[in-house]
Coordinates of C-alpha atoms in Angstrom, one line a residue:
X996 CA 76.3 113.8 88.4
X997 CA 73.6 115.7 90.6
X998 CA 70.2 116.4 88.8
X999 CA 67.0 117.7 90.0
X1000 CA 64.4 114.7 88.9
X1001 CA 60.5 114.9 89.4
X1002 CA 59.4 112.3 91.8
X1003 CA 56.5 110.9 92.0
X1004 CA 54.2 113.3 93.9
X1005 CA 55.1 116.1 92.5
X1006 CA 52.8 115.6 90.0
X1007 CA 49.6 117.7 88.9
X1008 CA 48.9 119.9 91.3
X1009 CA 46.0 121.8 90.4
X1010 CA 42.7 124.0 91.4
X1011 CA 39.4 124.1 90.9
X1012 CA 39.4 120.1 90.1
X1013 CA 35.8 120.2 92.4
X1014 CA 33.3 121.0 89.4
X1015 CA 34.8 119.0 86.6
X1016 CA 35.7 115.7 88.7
X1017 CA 39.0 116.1 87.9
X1018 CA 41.5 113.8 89.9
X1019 CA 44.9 115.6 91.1
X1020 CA 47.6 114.8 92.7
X1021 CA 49.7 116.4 95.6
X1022 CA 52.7 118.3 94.9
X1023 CA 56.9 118.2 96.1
X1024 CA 60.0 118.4 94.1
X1025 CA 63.2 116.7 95.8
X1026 CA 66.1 117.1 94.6
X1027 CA 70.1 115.6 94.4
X1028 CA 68.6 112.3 92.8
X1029 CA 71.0 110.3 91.2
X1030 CA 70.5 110.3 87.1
X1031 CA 70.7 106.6 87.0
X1032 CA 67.4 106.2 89.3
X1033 CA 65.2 107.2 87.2
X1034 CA 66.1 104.5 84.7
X1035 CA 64.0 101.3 84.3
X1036 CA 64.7 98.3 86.1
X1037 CA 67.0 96.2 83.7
X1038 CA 66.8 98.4 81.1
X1039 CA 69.2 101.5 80.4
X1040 CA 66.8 103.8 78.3
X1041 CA 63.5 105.6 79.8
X1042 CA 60.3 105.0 78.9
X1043 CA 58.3 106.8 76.2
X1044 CA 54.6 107.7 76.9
X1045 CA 53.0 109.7 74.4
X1046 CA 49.9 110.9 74.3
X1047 CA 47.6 112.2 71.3
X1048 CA 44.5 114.4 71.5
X1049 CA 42.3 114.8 68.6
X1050 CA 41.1 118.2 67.9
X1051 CA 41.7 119.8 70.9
X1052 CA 42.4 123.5 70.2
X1053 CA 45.0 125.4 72.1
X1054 CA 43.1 128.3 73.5
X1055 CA 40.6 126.1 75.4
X1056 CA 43.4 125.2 77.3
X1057 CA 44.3 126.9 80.6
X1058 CA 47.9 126.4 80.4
X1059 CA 47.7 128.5 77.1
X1060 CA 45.5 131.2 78.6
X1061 CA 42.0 130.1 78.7
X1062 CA 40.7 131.4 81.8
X1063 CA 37.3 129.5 81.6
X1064 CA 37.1 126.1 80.2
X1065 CA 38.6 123.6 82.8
X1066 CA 41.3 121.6 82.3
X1067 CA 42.7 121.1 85.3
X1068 CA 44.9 118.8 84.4
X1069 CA 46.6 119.8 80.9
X1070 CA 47.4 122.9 82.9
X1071 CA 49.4 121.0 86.0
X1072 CA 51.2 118.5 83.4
X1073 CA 52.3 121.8 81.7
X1074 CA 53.6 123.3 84.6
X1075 CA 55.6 120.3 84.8
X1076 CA 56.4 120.2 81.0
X1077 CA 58.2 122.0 78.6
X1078 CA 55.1 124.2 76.0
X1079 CA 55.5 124.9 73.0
X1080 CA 54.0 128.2 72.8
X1081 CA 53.5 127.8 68.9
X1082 CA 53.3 124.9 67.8
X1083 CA 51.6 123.2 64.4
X1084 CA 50.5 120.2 62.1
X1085 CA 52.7 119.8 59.5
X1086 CA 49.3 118.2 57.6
X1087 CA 46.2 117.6 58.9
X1088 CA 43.0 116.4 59.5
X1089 CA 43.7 112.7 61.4
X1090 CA 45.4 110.9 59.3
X1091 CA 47.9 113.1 57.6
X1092 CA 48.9 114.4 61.1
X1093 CA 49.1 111.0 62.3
X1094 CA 51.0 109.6 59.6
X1095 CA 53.8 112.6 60.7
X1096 CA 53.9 111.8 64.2
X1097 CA 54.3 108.0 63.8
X1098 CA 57.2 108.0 61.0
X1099 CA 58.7 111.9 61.3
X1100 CA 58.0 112.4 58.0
X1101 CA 56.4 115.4 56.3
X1102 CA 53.4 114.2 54.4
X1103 CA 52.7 117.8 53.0
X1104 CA 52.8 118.3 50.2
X1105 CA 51.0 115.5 49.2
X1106 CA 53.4 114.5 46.0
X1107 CA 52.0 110.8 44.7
X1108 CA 48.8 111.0 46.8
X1109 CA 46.1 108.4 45.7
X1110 CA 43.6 107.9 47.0
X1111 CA 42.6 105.1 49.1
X1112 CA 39.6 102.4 47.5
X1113 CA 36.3 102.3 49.8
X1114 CA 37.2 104.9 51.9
X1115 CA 35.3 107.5 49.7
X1116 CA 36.0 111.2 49.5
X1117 CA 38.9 112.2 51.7
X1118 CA 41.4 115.0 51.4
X1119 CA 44.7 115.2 49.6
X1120 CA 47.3 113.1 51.3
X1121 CA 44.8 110.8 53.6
X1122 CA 46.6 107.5 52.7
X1123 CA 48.1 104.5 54.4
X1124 CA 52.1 104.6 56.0
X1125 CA 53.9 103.9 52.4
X1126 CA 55.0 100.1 53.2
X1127 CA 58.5 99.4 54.1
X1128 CA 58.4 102.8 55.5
X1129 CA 59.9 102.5 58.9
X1130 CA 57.8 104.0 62.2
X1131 CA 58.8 105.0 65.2
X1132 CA 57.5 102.0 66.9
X1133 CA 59.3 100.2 64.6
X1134 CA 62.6 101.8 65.5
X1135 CA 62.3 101.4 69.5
X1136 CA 61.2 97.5 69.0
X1137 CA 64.4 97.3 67.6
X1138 CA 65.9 98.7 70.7
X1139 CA 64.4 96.6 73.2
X1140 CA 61.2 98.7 73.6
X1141 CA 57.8 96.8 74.5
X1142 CA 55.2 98.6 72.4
X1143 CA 51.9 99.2 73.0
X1144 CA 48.9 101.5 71.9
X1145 CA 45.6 102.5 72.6
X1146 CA 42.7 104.2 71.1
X1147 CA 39.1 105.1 69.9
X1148 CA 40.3 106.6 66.4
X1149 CA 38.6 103.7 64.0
X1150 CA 40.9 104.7 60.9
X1151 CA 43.8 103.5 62.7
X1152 CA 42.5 99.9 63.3
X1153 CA 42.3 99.4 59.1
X1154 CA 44.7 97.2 58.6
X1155 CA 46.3 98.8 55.0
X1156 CA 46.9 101.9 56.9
X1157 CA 49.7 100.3 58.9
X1158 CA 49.3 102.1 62.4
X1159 CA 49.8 98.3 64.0
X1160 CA 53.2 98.6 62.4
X1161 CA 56.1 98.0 65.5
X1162 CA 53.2 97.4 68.3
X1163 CA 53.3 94.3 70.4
X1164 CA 49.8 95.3 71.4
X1165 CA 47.3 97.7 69.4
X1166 CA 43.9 98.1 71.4
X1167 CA 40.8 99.3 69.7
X1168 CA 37.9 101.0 71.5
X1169 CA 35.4 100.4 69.7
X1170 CA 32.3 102.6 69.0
X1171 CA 33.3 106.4 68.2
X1172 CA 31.5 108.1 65.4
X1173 CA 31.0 106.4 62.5
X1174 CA 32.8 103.0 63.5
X1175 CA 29.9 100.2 62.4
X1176 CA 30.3 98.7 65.8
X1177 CA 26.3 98.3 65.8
X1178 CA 23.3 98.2 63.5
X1179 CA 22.6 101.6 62.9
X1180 CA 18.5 101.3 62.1
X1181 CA 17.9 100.5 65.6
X1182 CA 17.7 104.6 66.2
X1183 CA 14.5 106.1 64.8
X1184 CA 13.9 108.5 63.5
X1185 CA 12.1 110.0 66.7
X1186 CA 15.3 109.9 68.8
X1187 CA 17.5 111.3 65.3
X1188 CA 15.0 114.5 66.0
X1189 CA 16.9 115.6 69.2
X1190 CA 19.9 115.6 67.4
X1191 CA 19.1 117.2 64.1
X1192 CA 18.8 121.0 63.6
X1193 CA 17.5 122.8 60.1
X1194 CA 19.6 122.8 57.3
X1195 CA 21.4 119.5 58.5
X1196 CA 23.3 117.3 55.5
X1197 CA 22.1 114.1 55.4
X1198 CA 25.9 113.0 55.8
X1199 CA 25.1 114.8 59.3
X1200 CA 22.1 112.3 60.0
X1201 CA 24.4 109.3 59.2
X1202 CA 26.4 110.2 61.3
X1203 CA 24.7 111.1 64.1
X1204 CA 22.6 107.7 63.8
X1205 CA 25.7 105.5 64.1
X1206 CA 26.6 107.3 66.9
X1207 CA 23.6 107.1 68.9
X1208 CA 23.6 103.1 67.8
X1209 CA 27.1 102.5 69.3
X1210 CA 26.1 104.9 72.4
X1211 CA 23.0 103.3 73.6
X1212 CA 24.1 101.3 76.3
X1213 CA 26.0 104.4 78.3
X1214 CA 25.0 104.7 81.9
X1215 CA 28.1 106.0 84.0
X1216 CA 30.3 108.0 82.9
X1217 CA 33.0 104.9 82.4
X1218 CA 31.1 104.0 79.5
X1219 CA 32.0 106.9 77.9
X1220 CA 35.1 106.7 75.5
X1221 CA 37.5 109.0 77.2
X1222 CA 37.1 107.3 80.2
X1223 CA 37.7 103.6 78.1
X1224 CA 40.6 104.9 76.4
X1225 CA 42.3 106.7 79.4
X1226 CA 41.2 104.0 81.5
X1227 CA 42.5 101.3 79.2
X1228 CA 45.7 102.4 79.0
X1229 CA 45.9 102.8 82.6
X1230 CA 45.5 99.0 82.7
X1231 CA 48.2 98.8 80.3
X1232 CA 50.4 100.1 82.5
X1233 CA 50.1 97.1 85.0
X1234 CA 51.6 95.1 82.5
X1235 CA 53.9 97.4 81.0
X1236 CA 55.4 98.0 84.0
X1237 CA 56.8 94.6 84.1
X1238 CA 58.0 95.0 80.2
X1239 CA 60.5 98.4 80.9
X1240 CA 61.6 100.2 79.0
X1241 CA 58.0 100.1 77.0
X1242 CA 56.5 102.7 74.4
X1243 CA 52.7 103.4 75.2
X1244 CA 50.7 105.7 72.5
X1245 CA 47.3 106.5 74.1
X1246 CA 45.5 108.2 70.7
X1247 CA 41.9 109.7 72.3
X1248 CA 39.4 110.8 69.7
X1249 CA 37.3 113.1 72.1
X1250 CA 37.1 115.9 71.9
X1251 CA 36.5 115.2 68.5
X1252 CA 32.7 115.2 67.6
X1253 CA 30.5 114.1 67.8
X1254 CA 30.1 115.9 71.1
X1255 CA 27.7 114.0 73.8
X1256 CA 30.1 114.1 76.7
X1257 CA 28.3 113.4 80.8
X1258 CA 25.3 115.8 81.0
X1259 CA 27.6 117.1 84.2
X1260 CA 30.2 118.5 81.8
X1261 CA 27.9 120.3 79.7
X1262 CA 26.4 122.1 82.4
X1263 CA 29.5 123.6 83.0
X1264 CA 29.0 125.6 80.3
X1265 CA 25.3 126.0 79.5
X1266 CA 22.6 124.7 81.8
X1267 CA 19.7 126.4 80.1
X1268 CA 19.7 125.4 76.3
X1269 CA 16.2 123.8 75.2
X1270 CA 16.2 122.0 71.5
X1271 CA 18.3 119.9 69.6
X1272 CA 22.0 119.0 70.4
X1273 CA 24.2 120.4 67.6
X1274 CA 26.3 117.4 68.6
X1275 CA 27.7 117.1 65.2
X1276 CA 28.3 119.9 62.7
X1277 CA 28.0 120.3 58.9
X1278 CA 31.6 120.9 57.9
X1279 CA 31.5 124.9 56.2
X1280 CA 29.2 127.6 57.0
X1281 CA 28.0 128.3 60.5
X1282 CA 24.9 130.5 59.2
X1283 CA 22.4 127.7 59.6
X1284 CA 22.8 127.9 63.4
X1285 CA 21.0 130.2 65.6
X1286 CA 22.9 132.1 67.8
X1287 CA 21.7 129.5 70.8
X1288 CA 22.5 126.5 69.0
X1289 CA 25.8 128.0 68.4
X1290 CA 25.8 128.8 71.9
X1291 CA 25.3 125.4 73.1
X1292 CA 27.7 123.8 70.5
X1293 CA 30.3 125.0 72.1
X1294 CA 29.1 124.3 75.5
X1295 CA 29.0 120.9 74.0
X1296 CA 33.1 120.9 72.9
X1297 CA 33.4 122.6 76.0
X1298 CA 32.5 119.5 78.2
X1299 CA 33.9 117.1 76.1
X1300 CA 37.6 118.8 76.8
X1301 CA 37.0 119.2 80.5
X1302 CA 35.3 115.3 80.1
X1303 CA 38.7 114.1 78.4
X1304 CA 41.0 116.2 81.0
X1305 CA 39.2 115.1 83.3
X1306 CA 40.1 110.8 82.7
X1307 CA 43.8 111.9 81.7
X1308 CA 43.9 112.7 85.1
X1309 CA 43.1 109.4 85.8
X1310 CA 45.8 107.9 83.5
X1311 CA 48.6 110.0 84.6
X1312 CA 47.5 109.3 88.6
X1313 CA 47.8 105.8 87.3
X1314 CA 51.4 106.1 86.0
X1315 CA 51.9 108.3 89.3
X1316 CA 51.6 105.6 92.3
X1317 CA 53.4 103.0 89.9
X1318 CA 56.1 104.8 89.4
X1319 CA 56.4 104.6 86.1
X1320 CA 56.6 108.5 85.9
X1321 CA 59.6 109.0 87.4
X1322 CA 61.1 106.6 84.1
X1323 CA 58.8 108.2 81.4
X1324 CA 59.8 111.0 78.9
X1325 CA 56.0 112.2 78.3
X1326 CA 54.9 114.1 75.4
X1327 CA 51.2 115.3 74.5
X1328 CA 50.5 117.0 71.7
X1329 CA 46.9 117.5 69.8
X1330 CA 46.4 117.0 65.9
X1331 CA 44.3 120.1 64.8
X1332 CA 41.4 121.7 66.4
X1333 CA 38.1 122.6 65.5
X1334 CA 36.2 125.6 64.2
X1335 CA 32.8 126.8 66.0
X1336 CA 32.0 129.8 64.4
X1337 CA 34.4 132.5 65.4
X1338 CA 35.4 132.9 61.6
X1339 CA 31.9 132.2 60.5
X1340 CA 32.7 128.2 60.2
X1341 CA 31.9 125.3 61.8
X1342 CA 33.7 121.8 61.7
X1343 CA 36.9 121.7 59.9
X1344 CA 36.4 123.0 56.4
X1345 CA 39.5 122.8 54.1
X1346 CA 39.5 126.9 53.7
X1347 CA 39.4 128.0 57.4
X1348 CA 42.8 128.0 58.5
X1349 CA 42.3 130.0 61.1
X1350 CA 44.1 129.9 64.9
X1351 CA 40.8 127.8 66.1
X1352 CA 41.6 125.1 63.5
X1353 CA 45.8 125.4 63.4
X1354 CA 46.9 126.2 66.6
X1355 CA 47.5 123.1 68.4
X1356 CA 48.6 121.9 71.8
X1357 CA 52.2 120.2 72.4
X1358 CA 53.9 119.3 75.6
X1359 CA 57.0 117.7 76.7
X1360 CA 57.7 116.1 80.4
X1361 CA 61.1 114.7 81.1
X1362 CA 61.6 113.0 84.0
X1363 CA 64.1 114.8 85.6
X1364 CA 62.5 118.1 85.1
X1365 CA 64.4 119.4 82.1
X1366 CA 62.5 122.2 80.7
X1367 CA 59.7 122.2 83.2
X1368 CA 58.1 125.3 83.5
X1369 CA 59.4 126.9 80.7
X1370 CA 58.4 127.9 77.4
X1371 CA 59.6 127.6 73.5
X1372 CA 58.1 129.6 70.8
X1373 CA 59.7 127.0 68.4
X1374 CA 57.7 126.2 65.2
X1375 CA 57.4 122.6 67.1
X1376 CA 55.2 120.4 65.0
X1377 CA 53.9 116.8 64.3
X1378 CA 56.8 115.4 62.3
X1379 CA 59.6 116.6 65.3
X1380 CA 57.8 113.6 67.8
X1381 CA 59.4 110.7 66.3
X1382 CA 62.9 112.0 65.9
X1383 CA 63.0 113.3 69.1
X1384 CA 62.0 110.7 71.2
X1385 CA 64.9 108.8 69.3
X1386 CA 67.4 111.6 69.9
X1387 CA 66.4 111.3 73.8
X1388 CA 66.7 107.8 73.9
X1389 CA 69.9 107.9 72.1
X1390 CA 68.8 106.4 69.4
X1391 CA 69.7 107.9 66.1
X1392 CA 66.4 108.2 64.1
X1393 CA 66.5 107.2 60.7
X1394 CA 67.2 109.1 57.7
X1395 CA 63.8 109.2 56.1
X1396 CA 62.6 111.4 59.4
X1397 CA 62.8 114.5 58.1
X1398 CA 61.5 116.8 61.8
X1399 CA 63.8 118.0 63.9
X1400 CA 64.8 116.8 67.0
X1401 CA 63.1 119.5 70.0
X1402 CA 65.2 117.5 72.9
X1403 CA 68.1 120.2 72.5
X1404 CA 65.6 122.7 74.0
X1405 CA 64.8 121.0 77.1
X1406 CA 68.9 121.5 78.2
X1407 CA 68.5 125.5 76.8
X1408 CA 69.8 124.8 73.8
X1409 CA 68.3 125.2 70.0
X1410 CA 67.3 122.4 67.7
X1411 CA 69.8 122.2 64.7
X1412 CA 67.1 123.6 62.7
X1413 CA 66.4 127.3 62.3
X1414 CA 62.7 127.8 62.0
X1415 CA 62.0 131.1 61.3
X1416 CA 58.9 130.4 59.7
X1417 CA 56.6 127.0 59.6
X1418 CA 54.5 125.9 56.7
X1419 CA 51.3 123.3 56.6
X1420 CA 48.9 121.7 54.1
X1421 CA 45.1 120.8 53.8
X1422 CA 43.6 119.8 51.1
X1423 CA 44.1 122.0 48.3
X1424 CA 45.1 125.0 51.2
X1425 CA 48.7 126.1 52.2
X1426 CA 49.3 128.0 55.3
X1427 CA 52.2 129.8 56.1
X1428 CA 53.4 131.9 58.6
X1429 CA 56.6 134.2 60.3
X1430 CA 57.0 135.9 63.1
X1431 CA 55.1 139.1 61.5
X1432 CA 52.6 137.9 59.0
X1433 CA 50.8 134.7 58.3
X1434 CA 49.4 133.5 54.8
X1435 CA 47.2 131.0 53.7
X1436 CA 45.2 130.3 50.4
X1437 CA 45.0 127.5 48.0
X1438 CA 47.5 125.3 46.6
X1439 CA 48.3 127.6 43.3
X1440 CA 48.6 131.0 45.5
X1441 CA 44.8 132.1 44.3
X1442 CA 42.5 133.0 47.1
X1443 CA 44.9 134.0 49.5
X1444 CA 44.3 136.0 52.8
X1445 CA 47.1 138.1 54.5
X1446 CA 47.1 139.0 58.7
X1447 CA 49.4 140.7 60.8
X1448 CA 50.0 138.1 63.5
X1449 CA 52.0 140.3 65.8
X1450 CA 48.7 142.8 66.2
X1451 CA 45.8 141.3 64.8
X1452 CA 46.9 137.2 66.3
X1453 CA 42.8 136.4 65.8
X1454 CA 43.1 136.8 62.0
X1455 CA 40.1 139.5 61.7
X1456 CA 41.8 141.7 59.3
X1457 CA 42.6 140.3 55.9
X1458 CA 45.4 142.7 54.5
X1459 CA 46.2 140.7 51.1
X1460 CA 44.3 143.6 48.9
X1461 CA 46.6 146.2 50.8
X1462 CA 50.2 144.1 50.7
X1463 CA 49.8 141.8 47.7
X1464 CA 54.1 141.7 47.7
X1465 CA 53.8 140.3 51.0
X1466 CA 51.5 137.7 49.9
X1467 CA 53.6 137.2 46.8
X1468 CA 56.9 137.3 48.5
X1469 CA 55.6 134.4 51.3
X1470 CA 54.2 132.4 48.6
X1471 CA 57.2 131.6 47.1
X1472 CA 59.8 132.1 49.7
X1473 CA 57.9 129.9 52.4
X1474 CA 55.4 127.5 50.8
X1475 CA 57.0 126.6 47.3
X1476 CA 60.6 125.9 48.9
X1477 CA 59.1 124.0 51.8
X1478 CA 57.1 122.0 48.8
X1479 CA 60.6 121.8 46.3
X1480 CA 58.6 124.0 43.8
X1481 CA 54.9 124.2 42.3
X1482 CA 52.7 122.2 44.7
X1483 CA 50.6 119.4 43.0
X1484 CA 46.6 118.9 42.2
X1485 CA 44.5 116.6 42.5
X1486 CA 40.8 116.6 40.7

C-alpha cells in the first residue's frame, strides 16, 4: 500500500530563525514510500515522542496567529502536524494536568482529593498518580517499549507522586524555581533588589532567592535549563535509538517563571527597560505593576518562549539526522498558560480563567504525514494523549482511560466521542464552554461570568447579569453532568 511518509528533511522549514538563534532544517516531501519503512528496526510499532511545555499560551504562538513573538520552530512542526485549533486542560495547574496526560484519566473533579503532607497549600486535586493506577508508560513497557523521560519540573522527581512509574530512565534537571538544589542565603539581599518590585509577597522573595542560588553559575546560554532539558534528551536519543521502538517524554518547565531567559532573547522584545526584573509575579492582581514593569514582564515571557523554541529546534534537528523522525508519532502539547495582565491578573490565579490562562497548545506529527497541515477544532485535551498514542500503536488502552482517542482525525475521520462542549477544573473554579458561549465561576455556580465566544473570543464582555438562563442552563447541563452531579469542596 502506497503512502506519502515525511522524510527526514522535510522537516521545519521556517523564516526569520536569524534574530532568535533558532536552528531549522531544509525542506522536501517524497513520496510512494512503503508503510513498512518507517517502522523501527526489529520492532513492528513506531516510536512515541512526546513533548510537554509548561505554560506556554497559545496565542504567543505563530502557528496560532501570533504575528510577533518568534517561534520559529512550533510554527514549522505545525505545518507538519495536525493543530488542534481548540484545545484544553481537563485540570490544571502542573500537576493535575500532568496526572491526565500520563494515565488518560480525568482528574477533575477532584472527588477524594487530600491533600498531600509537606507540600503545603496546593489546589484541589494536586496529588500523587493513585497507586496501582496504571500509566501510559506503564502500558507501552508492557509492549516492548524502552521508556525514557526528561525534565526540569521538580514535583515530578518526588518519589510518592509516581511520575517514575513505567520509565527505564527518569532524568532530573536540576535547579528550576524553587528546587533546593543550592543554599539559598548565598544571594543577598543586594542582588534580591534587582529582582524585587513594590508590593512584592514575601512568598515572591523566596522564590526569587532560590532561583538566583541555583542560577549563579550560568555563563552561555547552554547553562540555561531549556537548553539542558532539550539538549538532554537529544542525548537520549543516541541511545534510544539503539532501544526502538522507545517512548521519550521531554517535560520543559520554561516558559514557566521565573522568567530570566539569555539577555539576547529579551531584547527581542524590550531593549530599553531600566529597574527591576518582574521575573516572577505575585499570583492575583496586576495593579501593583507599573505600566513598564508590566511592559517588560512580558518582554521577559516573551524571550523565555522564543529561548525554549529556540533549543526544541535543537532536539527535533537531533531526531532529524538520526532518523528517528521518520519512526516517531510526535505529539506536543502545553499544560496551561499564564496571565500577564490582559484581564487585570498576573500569574495563574485560581479565578482568571480567561483564554491567556486556558487556551493551550497541542500538536500531533505522524510520520507519514497523516493530518499534516490541517486543522481540528476538536475539544482535544490533556486526558486524550494517553489513549491515543495506544490507539496508534494498536494497543488497546485500558479501561480506566477515560479521553478519547484523537488518532481517527488524522485519517479525516471523528473520534468516537462527540464533543460539543469541553469542561475543566481549578481549584474551587469550573469552566465551561460551547461553540457560542463560554462559562466559568466557582465550584457551586456562585460568581459566574458569561461571554459570547463567537463575537467577543477575548472574554471583555461579561453577559451573566443580561442571560442568567444561559448561565443556569450551562451550569447544569455542562459542568454538573461532566462532574456526575454536585461538585465537591474542600476547606
Amino acid at each position: 500500500m502506497d503512502r506519502t511518509r515525511i522524510t527526514r528533511k522535510s522537516f521545519l522549514k521556517a523564516t526569520g530563525a536569524g534574530a532568535a538563534g533558532a536552528v531549522l532544517l531544509g525542506s522536501s516531501v517524497a513520496a510512494g514510500s512503503r508503510y513498512q519503512s518507517y517502522l523501527p528496526k526489529g520492532g513492528s510499532k513506531m516510536n512515541v515522542i512526546l513533548v510537554i511545555i509548561d505554560s506556554l499560551r497559545r496565542d504567543h504562538v505563530g502557528a496560532y496567529g501570533n504575528r510577533w513573538i518568534k517561534t520559529p520552530n512550533l510554527d514549522a512542526l505545525a505545518k507538519e502536524s495536525l493543530v488542534f485549533s481548540r484545545p484544553y486542560p481537563e485540570s490544571l495547574p502542573t500537576i493535575c494536568a500532568r496526572r491526565a496526560i500520563h494515565t488518560g484519566t480525568r482528574t477533575w473533579p477532584f472527588r477524594n482529593w487530600h491533600p498531600v503532607r509537606g507540600e503545603g497549600y496546593m489546589p484541589w486535586g494536586w496529588e500523587p498518580i493513585p497507586d496501582g493506577q496504571t500509566t501510559l508508560a506503564d502500558v507501552l513497557k508492557q509492549n516492548g517499549f524502552a521508556n525514557a523521560l526528561i525534565s526540569d519540573t521538580d514535583h515530578l522527581f518526588k518519589p510518592f507522586y509516581n511520575f517514575h512509574q513505567g520509565f527505564d530512565v527518569f532524568e532530573w534537571v536540576r535547579g528550576q524555581e524553587k528546587d533546593h538544589y543550592k543554599p539559598a542565603w548565598t544571594v543577598s539581599e543586594k542582588e534580591m533588589s534587582k529582582y524585587l518590585l513594590k508590593g512584592n509577597k514575601f512568598r515572591v522573595h523566596d522564590t526569587i532567592q532560590q532561583f538566583l542560588a541555583n542560577t549563579a553559575g550560568h555563563r552561555n546560554e547552554t547553562d540555561w535549563f531549556a537548553a539542558k532539558v532539550f539538549g538532554g534528551a537529544a542525548d537520549l536519543l543516541e541511545g534510544l535509538r539503539e532501544k526502538q521502538p522507545f517512548f521519550l517524554v521531554v517535560d520543559n518547565y520554561d516558559p514557566h517563571e521565573p522568567w530570566a531567559p539569555p539577555k539576547k532573547y529579551v531584547d527581542l522584545y524590550d531593549d530599553s527597560y531600566h529597574g527591576p526584573e518582574p521575573i516572577e509575579p505575585d499570583y492575583g492582581p496586576s495593579d501593583y505593576l507599573t505600566e513598564a514593569e508590566l511592559k517588560r514582564m512580558r518582554a521577559l515571557y516573551s524571550g523565555e518562549t522564543t529561548h525554549a523554541d529556540r533549543w526544541l529546534g535543537h532536539f527535533l534537528n537531533k531526531a532529524d539526522e538520526l532518523g528517528v523522525l521518520d519512526n516517531s508519532l510526535l505529539i506536543l502539547l502545553s499544560d496551561h498558560g499564564h496571565c500577564l495582565g490582559e484581564h487585570g491578573y498576573v500569574g495563574k490565579p485560581y479565578n482568571a480563567l480567561y483564554p491567556e490562562l486556558t487556551d493551550t497548545v497541542f500538536l500531533i506529527r505522524h510520520p507519514e504525514g497523516k493530518g499534516a497541515g490541517k486543522k481540528s477544532d476538536y475539544y482535544a485535551s490533556t486526558h486524550d494523549v494517553a489513549p491515543t498514542i495506544l490507539s496508534a500503536m494498536d494497543i488497546s488502552p485500558p479501561a480506566q482511560m477515560q479521553g478519547t482517542d484523537l488518532s481517527p482525525i488524522l485519517e479525516g475521520g471523528e473520534p468516537k466521542e462527540k464533543r460539543d462542549h469541553f469542561t475543566l477544573g481549578y481549584d474551587a473554579y469550573v469552566w465551561a464552554r460551547d461553540d457560542r458561549y463560554l462559562i466559568h465561576g466557582r465550584y457551586d455556580g456562585t460568581q459566574m461570568q458569561l461571554y459570547d465566544v463567537k463575537n467577543d473570543p477575548d472574554q471583555r464582555h461579561d453577559l451573566a447579569g443580561k442571560h442568567p438562563d444561559i448561565v443556569r442552563r450551562m451550569f447544569r447541563d455542562y459542568v454538573l453532568k461532566d462532574a456526575g452531579g454536585p461538585l465537591p469542596h474542600y476547606s
